[in-house]
Amino acid sequence: MPEFDLRFSKEQIASRIEVLAAQIDRDYAGKNLILLVVLKGSLHFASDLARKMKLDPPIDFIQLASYHDDTKSSGIVQLKKDHDMTIEDRDVLIVEDIVDTGLTLEYLRELLEARRPASVSCVSLLAKPDAHQREVALEYVGFDIKNEFVVGYGLDHAEKYRSLPFIAVLRNPV
Ligand code: IMP
């Protein structure tokens, strides 16, 4: 059986998301917001965040790959699935699970900026400031964490643990 060291409980995550949702609602009132959800890790976060928001913005998805079935970044970012809706003249809010090295977010921002949106910002549930290799802008963060590999609440290790309701460090990765 896997053993976990808890980092954030279901309740802590939910109350932080309420605060983020209220902040985003305020900041994007009257704007042409679109939520761009980065698959797959932010699925639960995006779903909970969107349902706490009052603005009811359109939601689209994009998928990138920088990790293989490992806990280390490959350093190479690939586009696996592009978004469907146009983002031209829209205020894009990227919804990320975690910003680790920052390479994925840097790649994504450059890709989106070239499509002439009105603005691009990012909300990430987690950030690892000590692991950032890039000075990439991150407008909203749920929690800063140490440079350790976490799972749960959307975050996986080799496609496992995504549906745990909490975020934890895996004590005995298999
Ligand atoms: P970055 O490009 O290094 O910032 O990494 C971005 C992606 O790596 C995230 O969107 C996650 O999918 C994955 N990742 C980074 N750190 C972790 C972690 O601690 N647990 C699970 N996935 C992670």
mmCIF file with all atom_site columns, C-alpha atoms and ligand atoms in Angstrom:
data_model
loop_
_atom_site.group_PDB
_atom_site.id
_atom_site.type_symbol
_atom_site.label_atom_id
_atom_site.label_alt_id
_atom_site.label_comp_id
_atom_site.label_asym_id
_atom_site.label_entity_id
_atom_site.label_seq_id
_atom_site.pdbx_PDB_ins_code
_atom_site.Cartn_x
_atom_site.Cartn_y
_atom_site.Cartn_z
_atom_site.occupancy
_atom_site.B_iso_or_equiv
_atom_site.pdbx_formal_charge
_atom_site.auth_seq_id
_atom_site.auth_comp_id
_atom_site.auth_asym_id
_atom_site.auth_atom_id
_atom_site.pdbx_PDB_model_num
ATOM   1   C CA  . MET A 1 1   ? 0.000   0.000  0.000   1.00 0.00 ? 1   MET A CA  1
ATOM   2   C CA  . PRO A 1 2   ? 1.321   3.465  -0.816  1.00 0.00 ? 2   PRO A CA  1
ATOM   3   C CA  . GLU A 1 3   ? 2.018   5.746  2.128   1.00 0.00 ? 3   GLU A CA  1
ATOM   4   C CA  . PHE A 1 4   ? 1.527   9.475  1.909   1.00 0.00 ? 4   PHE A CA  1
ATOM   5   C CA  . ASP A 1 5   ? 2.871   12.506 3.752   1.00 0.00 ? 5   ASP A CA  1
ATOM   6   C CA  . LEU A 1 6   ? 0.001   14.961 3.635   1.00 0.00 ? 6   LEU A CA  1
ATOM   7   C CA  . ARG A 1 7   ? 0.743   18.455 2.359   1.00 0.00 ? 7   ARG A CA  1
ATOM   8   C CA  . PHE A 1 8   ? -2.736  19.919 1.727   1.00 0.00 ? 8   PHE A CA  1
ATOM   9   C CA  . SER A 1 9   ? -6.035  18.449 2.855   1.00 0.00 ? 9   SER A CA  1
ATOM   10  C CA  . LYS A 1 10  ? -9.232  18.483 0.844   1.00 0.00 ? 10  LYS A CA  1
ATOM   11  C CA  . GLU A 1 11  ? -10.539 21.274 3.099   1.00 0.00 ? 11  GLU A CA  1
ATOM   12  C CA  . GLN A 1 12  ? -7.396  23.415 2.738   1.00 0.00 ? 12  GLN A CA  1
ATOM   13  C CA  . ILE A 1 13  ? -7.551  23.068 -1.037  1.00 0.00 ? 13  ILE A CA  1
ATOM   14  C CA  . ALA A 1 14  ? -11.254 23.954 -1.142  1.00 0.00 ? 14  ALA A CA  1
ATOM   15  C CA  . SER A 1 15  ? -10.899 27.074 0.970   1.00 0.00 ? 15  SER A CA  1
ATOM   16  C CA  . ARG A 1 16  ? -7.897  28.330 -1.009  1.00 0.00 ? 16  ARG A CA  1
ATOM   17  C CA  . ILE A 1 17  ? -9.831  27.805 -4.251  1.00 0.00 ? 17  ILE A CA  1
ATOM   18  C CA  . GLU A 1 18  ? -12.722 29.911 -2.929  1.00 0.00 ? 18  GLU A CA  1
ATOM   19  C CA  . VAL A 1 19  ? -10.336 32.789 -2.335  1.00 0.00 ? 19  VAL A CA  1
ATOM   20  C CA  . LEU A 1 20  ? -8.748  32.422 -5.783  1.00 0.00 ? 20  LEU A CA  1
ATOM   21  C CA  . ALA A 1 21  ? -12.150 32.252 -7.485  1.00 0.00 ? 21  ALA A CA  1
ATOM   22  C CA  . ALA A 1 22  ? -13.318 35.451 -5.788  1.00 0.00 ? 22  ALA A CA  1
ATOM   23  C CA  . GLN A 1 23  ? -10.085 37.226 -6.734  1.00 0.00 ? 23  GLN A CA  1
ATOM   24  C CA  . ILE A 1 24  ? -10.352 36.114 -10.377 1.00 0.00 ? 24  ILE A CA  1
ATOM   25  C CA  . ASP A 1 25  ? -14.030 37.116 -10.524 1.00 0.00 ? 25  ASP A CA  1
ATOM   26  C CA  . ARG A 1 26  ? -13.079 40.596 -9.334  1.00 0.00 ? 26  ARG A CA  1
ATOM   27  C CA  . ASP A 1 27  ? -10.086 40.971 -11.654 1.00 0.00 ? 27  ASP A CA  1
ATOM   28  C CA  . TYR A 1 28  ? -11.903 39.762 -14.779 1.00 0.00 ? 28  TYR A CA  1
ATOM   29  C CA  . ALA A 1 29  ? -15.263 41.501 -14.316 1.00 0.00 ? 29  ALA A CA  1
ATOM   30  C CA  . GLY A 1 30  ? -16.251 43.067 -17.645 1.00 0.00 ? 30  GLY A CA  1
ATOM   31  C CA  . LYS A 1 31  ? -13.437 41.308 -19.524 1.00 0.00 ? 31  LYS A CA  1
ATOM   32  C CA  . ASN A 1 32  ? -13.553 38.726 -22.274 1.00 0.00 ? 32  ASN A CA  1
ATOM   33  C CA  . LEU A 1 33  ? -12.249 35.850 -20.148 1.00 0.00 ? 33  LEU A CA  1
ATOM   34  C CA  . ILE A 1 34  ? -11.564 32.323 -21.349 1.00 0.00 ? 34  ILE A CA  1
ATOM   35  C CA  . LEU A 1 35  ? -10.195 29.607 -19.051 1.00 0.00 ? 35  LEU A CA  1
ATOM   36  C CA  . LEU A 1 36  ? -7.550  27.528 -20.756 1.00 0.00 ? 36  LEU A CA  1
ATOM   37  C CA  . VAL A 1 37  ? -7.140  24.328 -18.782 1.00 0.00 ? 37  VAL A CA  1
ATOM   38  C CA  . VAL A 1 38  ? -3.841  22.491 -19.122 1.00 0.00 ? 38  VAL A CA  1
ATOM   39  C CA  . LEU A 1 39  ? -4.487  18.748 -19.245 1.00 0.00 ? 39  LEU A CA  1
ATOM   40  C CA  . LYS A 1 40  ? -4.357  16.501 -17.446 1.00 0.00 ? 40  LYS A CA  1
ATOM   41  C CA  . GLY A 1 41  ? -3.085  17.551 -14.030 1.00 0.00 ? 41  GLY A CA  1
ATOM   42  C CA  . SER A 1 42  ? -5.399  20.528 -13.525 1.00 0.00 ? 42  SER A CA  1
ATOM   43  C CA  . LEU A 1 43  ? -8.661  18.686 -14.176 1.00 0.00 ? 43  LEU A CA  1
ATOM   44  C CA  . HIS A 1 44  ? -9.946  18.730 -10.591 1.00 0.00 ? 44  HIS A CA  1
ATOM   45  C CA  . PHE A 1 45  ? -8.546  22.180 -9.860  1.00 0.00 ? 45  PHE A CA  1
ATOM   46  C CA  . ALA A 1 46  ? -10.098 23.698 -12.988 1.00 0.00 ? 46  ALA A CA  1
ATOM   47  C CA  . SER A 1 47  ? -13.430 22.053 -12.325 1.00 0.00 ? 47  SER A CA  1
ATOM   48  C CA  . ASP A 1 48  ? -13.592 23.240 -8.708  1.00 0.00 ? 48  ASP A CA  1
ATOM   49  C CA  . LEU A 1 49  ? -12.288 26.713 -9.545  1.00 0.00 ? 49  LEU A CA  1
ATOM   50  C CA  . ALA A 1 50  ? -14.722 27.260 -12.426 1.00 0.00 ? 50  ALA A CA  1
ATOM   51  C CA  . ARG A 1 51  ? -17.665 26.142 -10.313 1.00 0.00 ? 51  ARG A CA  1
ATOM   52  C CA  . LYS A 1 52  ? -16.714 28.550 -7.514  1.00 0.00 ? 52  LYS A CA  1
ATOM   53  C CA  . MET A 1 53  ? -16.471 31.471 -9.942  1.00 0.00 ? 53  MET A CA  1
ATOM   54  C CA  . LYS A 1 54  ? -19.482 33.655 -10.690 1.00 0.00 ? 54  LYS A CA  1
ATOM   55  C CA  . LEU A 1 55  ? -18.321 34.751 -14.159 1.00 0.00 ? 55  LEU A CA  1
ATOM   56  C CA  . ASP A 1 56  ? -19.094 31.439 -15.921 1.00 0.00 ? 56  ASP A CA  1
ATOM   57  C CA  . PRO A 1 57  ? -16.428 31.897 -18.629 1.00 0.00 ? 57  PRO A CA  1
ATOM   58  C CA  . PRO A 1 58  ? -15.957 29.601 -21.627 1.00 0.00 ? 58  PRO A CA  1
ATOM   59  C CA  . ILE A 1 59  ? -13.522 26.758 -20.950 1.00 0.00 ? 59  ILE A CA  1
ATOM   60  C CA  . ASP A 1 60  ? -11.104 25.170 -23.381 1.00 0.00 ? 60  ASP A CA  1
ATOM   61  C CA  . PHE A 1 61  ? -8.292  22.639 -23.051 1.00 0.00 ? 61  PHE A CA  1
ATOM   62  C CA  . ILE A 1 62  ? -4.717  22.288 -24.152 1.00 0.00 ? 62  ILE A CA  1
ATOM   63  C CA  . GLN A 1 63  ? -2.305  19.441 -23.489 1.00 0.00 ? 63  GLN A CA  1
ATOM   64  C CA  . LEU A 1 64  ? 1.450   19.632 -23.278 1.00 0.00 ? 64  LEU A CA  1
ATOM   65  C CA  . ALA A 1 65  ? 4.053   17.071 -22.381 1.00 0.00 ? 65  ALA A CA  1
ATOM   66  C CA  . SER A 1 66  ? 7.263   17.707 -20.512 1.00 0.00 ? 66  SER A CA  1
ATOM   67  C CA  . TYR A 1 67  ? 7.271   14.775 -18.111 1.00 0.00 ? 67  TYR A CA  1
ATOM   68  C CA  . HIS A 1 68  ? 7.484   11.127 -18.969 1.00 0.00 ? 68  HIS A CA  1
ATOM   69  C CA  . ASP A 1 69  ? 6.649   8.461  -16.393 1.00 0.00 ? 69  ASP A CA  1
ATOM   70  C CA  . ASP A 1 70  ? 9.232   9.879  -14.104 1.00 0.00 ? 70  ASP A CA  1
ATOM   71  C CA  . THR A 1 71  ? 9.540   12.497 -11.383 1.00 0.00 ? 71  THR A CA  1
ATOM   72  C CA  . LYS A 1 72  ? 12.056  14.563 -13.365 1.00 0.00 ? 72  LYS A CA  1
ATOM   73  C CA  . SER A 1 73  ? 11.312  17.011 -16.153 1.00 0.00 ? 73  SER A CA  1
ATOM   74  C CA  . SER A 1 74  ? 12.653  16.023 -19.548 1.00 0.00 ? 74  SER A CA  1
ATOM   75  C CA  . GLY A 1 75  ? 13.273  19.708 -20.274 1.00 0.00 ? 75  GLY A CA  1
ATOM   76  C CA  . ILE A 1 76  ? 11.557  19.381 -23.644 1.00 0.00 ? 76  ILE A CA  1
ATOM   77  C CA  . VAL A 1 77  ? 8.011   20.668 -23.979 1.00 0.00 ? 77  VAL A CA  1
ATOM   78  C CA  . GLN A 1 78  ? 5.716   19.316 -26.687 1.00 0.00 ? 78  GLN A CA  1
ATOM   79  C CA  . LEU A 1 79  ? 2.225   20.359 -27.756 1.00 0.00 ? 79  LEU A CA  1
ATOM   80  C CA  . LYS A 1 80  ? -0.004  17.265 -27.621 1.00 0.00 ? 80  LYS A CA  1
ATOM   81  C CA  . LYS A 1 81  ? -3.464  18.800 -28.041 1.00 0.00 ? 81  LYS A CA  1
ATOM   82  C CA  . ASP A 1 82  ? -4.226  22.367 -29.085 1.00 0.00 ? 82  ASP A CA  1
ATOM   83  C CA  . HIS A 1 83  ? -7.224  24.421 -27.908 1.00 0.00 ? 83  HIS A CA  1
ATOM   84  C CA  . ASP A 1 84  ? -10.299 24.643 -30.169 1.00 0.00 ? 84  ASP A CA  1
ATOM   85  C CA  . MET A 1 85  ? -11.711 28.112 -29.516 1.00 0.00 ? 85  MET A CA  1
ATOM   86  C CA  . THR A 1 86  ? -10.108 31.256 -30.860 1.00 0.00 ? 86  THR A CA  1
ATOM   87  C CA  . ILE A 1 87  ? -8.276  33.321 -28.253 1.00 0.00 ? 87  ILE A CA  1
ATOM   88  C CA  . GLU A 1 88  ? -7.741  36.422 -30.381 1.00 0.00 ? 88  GLU A CA  1
ATOM   89  C CA  . ASP A 1 89  ? -8.764  39.548 -28.388 1.00 0.00 ? 89  ASP A CA  1
ATOM   90  C CA  . ARG A 1 90  ? -9.685  37.385 -25.413 1.00 0.00 ? 90  ARG A CA  1
ATOM   91  C CA  . ASP A 1 91  ? -8.324  37.516 -21.880 1.00 0.00 ? 91  ASP A CA  1
ATOM   92  C CA  . VAL A 1 92  ? -6.811  34.090 -21.468 1.00 0.00 ? 92  VAL A CA  1
ATOM   93  C CA  . LEU A 1 93  ? -6.348  32.630 -18.002 1.00 0.00 ? 93  LEU A CA  1
ATOM   94  C CA  . ILE A 1 94  ? -4.176  29.517 -18.096 1.00 0.00 ? 94  ILE A CA  1
ATOM   95  C CA  . VAL A 1 95  ? -5.191  27.014 -15.410 1.00 0.00 ? 95  VAL A CA  1
ATOM   96  C CA  . GLU A 1 96  ? -2.187  24.937 -14.339 1.00 0.00 ? 96  GLU A CA  1
ATOM   97  C CA  . ASP A 1 97  ? -1.729  22.268 -11.704 1.00 0.00 ? 97  ASP A CA  1
ATOM   98  C CA  . ILE A 1 98  ? 1.865   23.069 -10.781 1.00 0.00 ? 98  ILE A CA  1
ATOM   99  C CA  . VAL A 1 99  ? 4.715   25.251 -11.986 1.00 0.00 ? 99  VAL A CA  1
ATOM   100 C CA  . ASP A 1 100 ? 7.939   23.364 -11.388 1.00 0.00 ? 100 ASP A CA  1
ATOM   101 C CA  . THR A 1 101 ? 10.849  24.421 -13.648 1.00 0.00 ? 101 THR A CA  1
ATOM   102 C CA  . GLY A 1 102 ? 8.585   26.929 -15.433 1.00 0.00 ? 102 GLY A CA  1
ATOM   103 C CA  . LEU A 1 103 ? 9.547   25.552 -18.859 1.00 0.00 ? 103 LEU A CA  1
ATOM   104 C CA  . THR A 1 104 ? 5.992   24.451 -19.678 1.00 0.00 ? 104 THR A CA  1
ATOM   105 C CA  . LEU A 1 105 ? 4.518   27.807 -18.739 1.00 0.00 ? 105 LEU A CA  1
ATOM   106 C CA  . GLU A 1 106 ? 7.182   29.687 -20.672 1.00 0.00 ? 106 GLU A CA  1
ATOM   107 C CA  . TYR A 1 107 ? 6.481   27.590 -23.776 1.00 0.00 ? 107 TYR A CA  1
ATOM   108 C CA  . LEU A 1 108 ? 2.729   28.010 -23.383 1.00 0.00 ? 108 LEU A CA  1
ATOM   109 C CA  . ARG A 1 109 ? 2.858   31.764 -22.885 1.00 0.00 ? 109 ARG A CA  1
ATOM   110 C CA  . GLU A 1 110 ? 4.958   32.200 -26.023 1.00 0.00 ? 110 GLU A CA  1
ATOM   111 C CA  . LEU A 1 111 ? 2.622   29.980 -28.030 1.00 0.00 ? 111 LEU A CA  1
ATOM   112 C CA  . LEU A 1 112 ? -0.477  31.863 -26.888 1.00 0.00 ? 112 LEU A CA  1
ATOM   113 C CA  . GLU A 1 113 ? 0.986   35.386 -27.169 1.00 0.00 ? 113 GLU A CA  1
ATOM   114 C CA  . ALA A 1 114 ? 1.612   34.728 -30.866 1.00 0.00 ? 114 ALA A CA  1
ATOM   115 C CA  . ARG A 1 115 ? -2.161  34.225 -31.295 1.00 0.00 ? 115 ARG A CA  1
ATOM   116 C CA  . ARG A 1 116 ? -2.884  37.844 -30.345 1.00 0.00 ? 116 ARG A CA  1
ATOM   117 C CA  . PRO A 1 117 ? -5.013  37.489 -27.214 1.00 0.00 ? 117 PRO A CA  1
ATOM   118 C CA  . ALA A 1 118 ? -5.975  40.651 -25.283 1.00 0.00 ? 118 ALA A CA  1
ATOM   119 C CA  . SER A 1 119 ? -4.006  39.271 -22.326 1.00 0.00 ? 119 SER A CA  1
ATOM   120 C CA  . VAL A 1 120 ? -2.492  36.070 -20.964 1.00 0.00 ? 120 VAL A CA  1
ATOM   121 C CA  . SER A 1 121 ? -2.253  35.278 -17.245 1.00 0.00 ? 121 SER A CA  1
ATOM   122 C CA  . CYS A 1 122 ? -1.880  32.088 -15.268 1.00 0.00 ? 122 CYS A CA  1
ATOM   123 C CA  . VAL A 1 123 ? -3.376  30.572 -12.148 1.00 0.00 ? 123 VAL A CA  1
ATOM   124 C CA  . SER A 1 124 ? -1.516  27.563 -10.776 1.00 0.00 ? 124 SER A CA  1
ATOM   125 C CA  . LEU A 1 125 ? -2.680  25.566 -7.795  1.00 0.00 ? 125 LEU A CA  1
ATOM   126 C CA  . LEU A 1 126 ? 0.926   24.884 -6.779  1.00 0.00 ? 126 LEU A CA  1
ATOM   127 C CA  . ALA A 1 127 ? 4.323   26.426 -7.457  1.00 0.00 ? 127 ALA A CA  1
ATOM   128 C CA  . LYS A 1 128 ? 7.818   25.263 -6.551  1.00 0.00 ? 128 LYS A CA  1
ATOM   129 C CA  . PRO A 1 129 ? 9.768   28.557 -6.433  1.00 0.00 ? 129 PRO A CA  1
ATOM   130 C CA  . ASP A 1 130 ? 13.071  26.776 -5.637  1.00 0.00 ? 130 ASP A CA  1
ATOM   131 C CA  . ALA A 1 131 ? 12.794  24.680 -8.823  1.00 0.00 ? 131 ALA A CA  1
ATOM   132 C CA  . HIS A 1 132 ? 12.008  27.531 -11.227 1.00 0.00 ? 132 HIS A CA  1
ATOM   133 C CA  . GLN A 1 133 ? 14.569  27.750 -14.020 1.00 0.00 ? 133 GLN A CA  1
ATOM   134 C CA  . ARG A 1 134 ? 12.746  30.594 -15.696 1.00 0.00 ? 134 ARG A CA  1
ATOM   135 C CA  . GLU A 1 135 ? 11.534  33.999 -14.521 1.00 0.00 ? 135 GLU A CA  1
ATOM   136 C CA  . VAL A 1 136 ? 8.082   33.340 -15.871 1.00 0.00 ? 136 VAL A CA  1
ATOM   137 C CA  . ALA A 1 137 ? 5.107   35.435 -14.761 1.00 0.00 ? 137 ALA A CA  1
ATOM   138 C CA  . LEU A 1 138 ? 2.597   33.632 -12.551 1.00 0.00 ? 138 LEU A CA  1
ATOM   139 C CA  . GLU A 1 139 ? -0.281  35.867 -11.524 1.00 0.00 ? 139 GLU A CA  1
ATOM   140 C CA  . TYR A 1 140 ? -2.176  33.589 -9.105  1.00 0.00 ? 140 TYR A CA  1
ATOM   141 C CA  . VAL A 1 141 ? -0.814  30.755 -6.961  1.00 0.00 ? 141 VAL A CA  1
ATOM   142 C CA  . GLY A 1 142 ? -2.716  28.477 -4.603  1.00 0.00 ? 142 GLY A CA  1
ATOM   143 C CA  . PHE A 1 143 ? 0.241   27.309 -2.533  1.00 0.00 ? 143 PHE A CA  1
ATOM   144 C CA  . ASP A 1 144 ? 4.022   27.510 -2.767  1.00 0.00 ? 144 ASP A CA  1
ATOM   145 C CA  . ILE A 1 145 ? 5.689   24.188 -1.959  1.00 0.00 ? 145 ILE A CA  1
ATOM   146 C CA  . LYS A 1 146 ? 9.205   22.885 -1.455  1.00 0.00 ? 146 LYS A CA  1
ATOM   147 C CA  . ASN A 1 147 ? 11.061  21.227 -4.298  1.00 0.00 ? 147 ASN A CA  1
ATOM   148 C CA  . GLU A 1 148 ? 9.510   17.797 -3.748  1.00 0.00 ? 148 GLU A CA  1
ATOM   149 C CA  . PHE A 1 149 ? 7.342   15.564 -5.911  1.00 0.00 ? 149 PHE A CA  1
ATOM   150 C CA  . VAL A 1 150 ? 3.680   15.621 -4.946  1.00 0.00 ? 150 VAL A CA  1
ATOM   151 C CA  . VAL A 1 151 ? 0.665   13.603 -6.066  1.00 0.00 ? 151 VAL A CA  1
ATOM   152 C CA  . GLY A 1 152 ? -3.101  13.795 -5.705  1.00 0.00 ? 152 GLY A CA  1
ATOM   153 C CA  . TYR A 1 153 ? -5.891  16.187 -6.646  1.00 0.00 ? 153 TYR A CA  1
ATOM   154 C CA  . GLY A 1 154 ? -5.040  15.769 -10.337 1.00 0.00 ? 154 GLY A CA  1
ATOM   155 C CA  . LEU A 1 155 ? -1.289  15.310 -9.978  1.00 0.00 ? 155 LEU A CA  1
ATOM   156 C CA  . ASP A 1 156 ? -0.005  11.906 -10.953 1.00 0.00 ? 156 ASP A CA  1
ATOM   157 C CA  . HIS A 1 157 ? 2.982   9.641  -10.729 1.00 0.00 ? 157 HIS A CA  1
ATOM   158 C CA  . ALA A 1 158 ? 2.994   7.384  -13.798 1.00 0.00 ? 158 ALA A CA  1
ATOM   159 C CA  . GLU A 1 159 ? -0.758  8.089  -14.245 1.00 0.00 ? 159 GLU A CA  1
ATOM   160 C CA  . LYS A 1 160 ? -1.636  7.030  -10.691 1.00 0.00 ? 160 LYS A CA  1
ATOM   161 C CA  . TYR A 1 161 ? -3.005  8.976  -7.709  1.00 0.00 ? 161 TYR A CA  1
ATOM   162 C CA  . ARG A 1 162 ? -4.814  11.670 -9.732  1.00 0.00 ? 162 ARG A CA  1
ATOM   163 C CA  . SER A 1 163 ? -8.091  11.124 -7.927  1.00 0.00 ? 163 SER A CA  1
ATOM   164 C CA  . LEU A 1 164 ? -6.841  11.372 -4.364  1.00 0.00 ? 164 LEU A CA  1
ATOM   165 C CA  . PRO A 1 165 ? -8.790  14.199 -2.711  1.00 0.00 ? 165 PRO A CA  1
ATOM   166 C CA  . PHE A 1 166 ? -5.648  15.596 -1.015  1.00 0.00 ? 166 PHE A CA  1
ATOM   167 C CA  . ILE A 1 167 ? -2.103  16.559 -2.081  1.00 0.00 ? 167 ILE A CA  1
ATOM   168 C CA  . ALA A 1 168 ? 0.736   14.541 -0.603  1.00 0.00 ? 168 ALA A CA  1
ATOM   169 C CA  . VAL A 1 169 ? 4.301   13.360 -1.021  1.00 0.00 ? 169 VAL A CA  1
ATOM   170 C CA  . LEU A 1 170 ? 4.560   9.712  -1.929  1.00 0.00 ? 170 LEU A CA  1
ATOM   171 C CA  . ARG A 1 171 ? 6.750   8.024  0.675   1.00 0.00 ? 171 ARG A CA  1
ATOM   172 C CA  . ASN A 1 172 ? 7.446   4.861  -1.271  1.00 0.00 ? 172 ASN A CA  1
ATOM   173 C CA  . PRO A 1 173 ? 7.084   5.530  -5.034  1.00 0.00 ? 173 PRO A CA  1
ATOM   174 C CA  . VAL A 1 174 ? 6.508   2.293  -6.957  1.00 0.00 ? 174 VAL A CA  1
HETATM 175 P P1  . IMP B 2 .   ? 7.504   22.401 -15.493 1.00 0.00 ? 1   IMP B P1  1
HETATM 176 O O1  . IMP B 2 .   ? 7.545   22.577 -16.978 1.00 0.00 ? 1   IMP B O1  1
HETATM 177 O O2  . IMP B 2 .   ? 8.800   21.845 -14.966 1.00 0.00 ? 1   IMP B O2  1
HETATM 178 O O3  . IMP B 2 .   ? 7.103   23.675 -14.759 1.00 0.00 ? 1   IMP B O3  1
HETATM 179 O O4  . IMP B 2 .   ? 6.471   21.274 -15.149 1.00 0.00 ? 1   IMP B O4  1
HETATM 180 C C1  . IMP B 2 .   ? 5.170   21.336 -15.477 1.00 0.00 ? 1   IMP B C1  1
HETATM 181 C C2  . IMP B 2 .   ? 4.456   20.004 -15.383 1.00 0.00 ? 1   IMP B C2  1
HETATM 182 O O5  . IMP B 2 .   ? 5.229   18.952 -14.773 1.00 0.00 ? 1   IMP B O5  1
HETATM 183 C C3  . IMP B 2 .   ? 3.250   20.162 -14.491 1.00 0.00 ? 1   IMP B C3  1
HETATM 184 O O6  . IMP B 2 .   ? 2.161   20.715 -15.213 1.00 0.00 ? 1   IMP B O6  1
HETATM 185 C C4  . IMP B 2 .   ? 3.018   18.733 -14.016 1.00 0.00 ? 1   IMP B C4  1
HETATM 186 O O7  . IMP B 2 .   ? 2.245   18.022 -14.949 1.00 0.00 ? 1   IMP B O7  1
HETATM 187 C C5  . IMP B 2 .   ? 4.406   18.146 -13.943 1.00 0.00 ? 1   IMP B C5  1
HETATM 188 N N1  . IMP B 2 .   ? 4.920   18.188 -12.543 1.00 0.00 ? 1   IMP B N1  1
HETATM 189 C C6  . IMP B 2 .   ? 5.843   19.019 -12.036 1.00 0.00 ? 1   IMP B C6  1
HETATM 190 N N2  . IMP B 2 .   ? 6.053   18.791 -10.724 1.00 0.00 ? 1   IMP B N2  1
HETATM 191 C C7  . IMP B 2 .   ? 5.206   17.784 -10.381 1.00 0.00 ? 1   IMP B C7  1
HETATM 192 C C8  . IMP B 2 .   ? 4.915   17.117 -9.138  1.00 0.00 ? 1   IMP B C8  1
HETATM 193 O O8  . IMP B 2 .   ? 5.467   17.388 -8.062  1.00 0.00 ? 1   IMP B O8  1
HETATM 194 N N3  . IMP B 2 .   ? 3.973   16.125 -9.196  1.00 0.00 ? 1   IMP B N3  1
HETATM 195 C C9  . IMP B 2 .   ? 3.319   15.781 -10.360 1.00 0.00 ? 1   IMP B C9  1
HETATM 196 N N4  . IMP B 2 .   ? 3.560   16.403 -11.524 1.00 0.00 ? 1   IMP B N4  1
HETATM 197 C C10 . IMP B 2 .   ? 4.489   17.398 -11.542 1.00 0.00 ? 1   IMP B C10 1
#
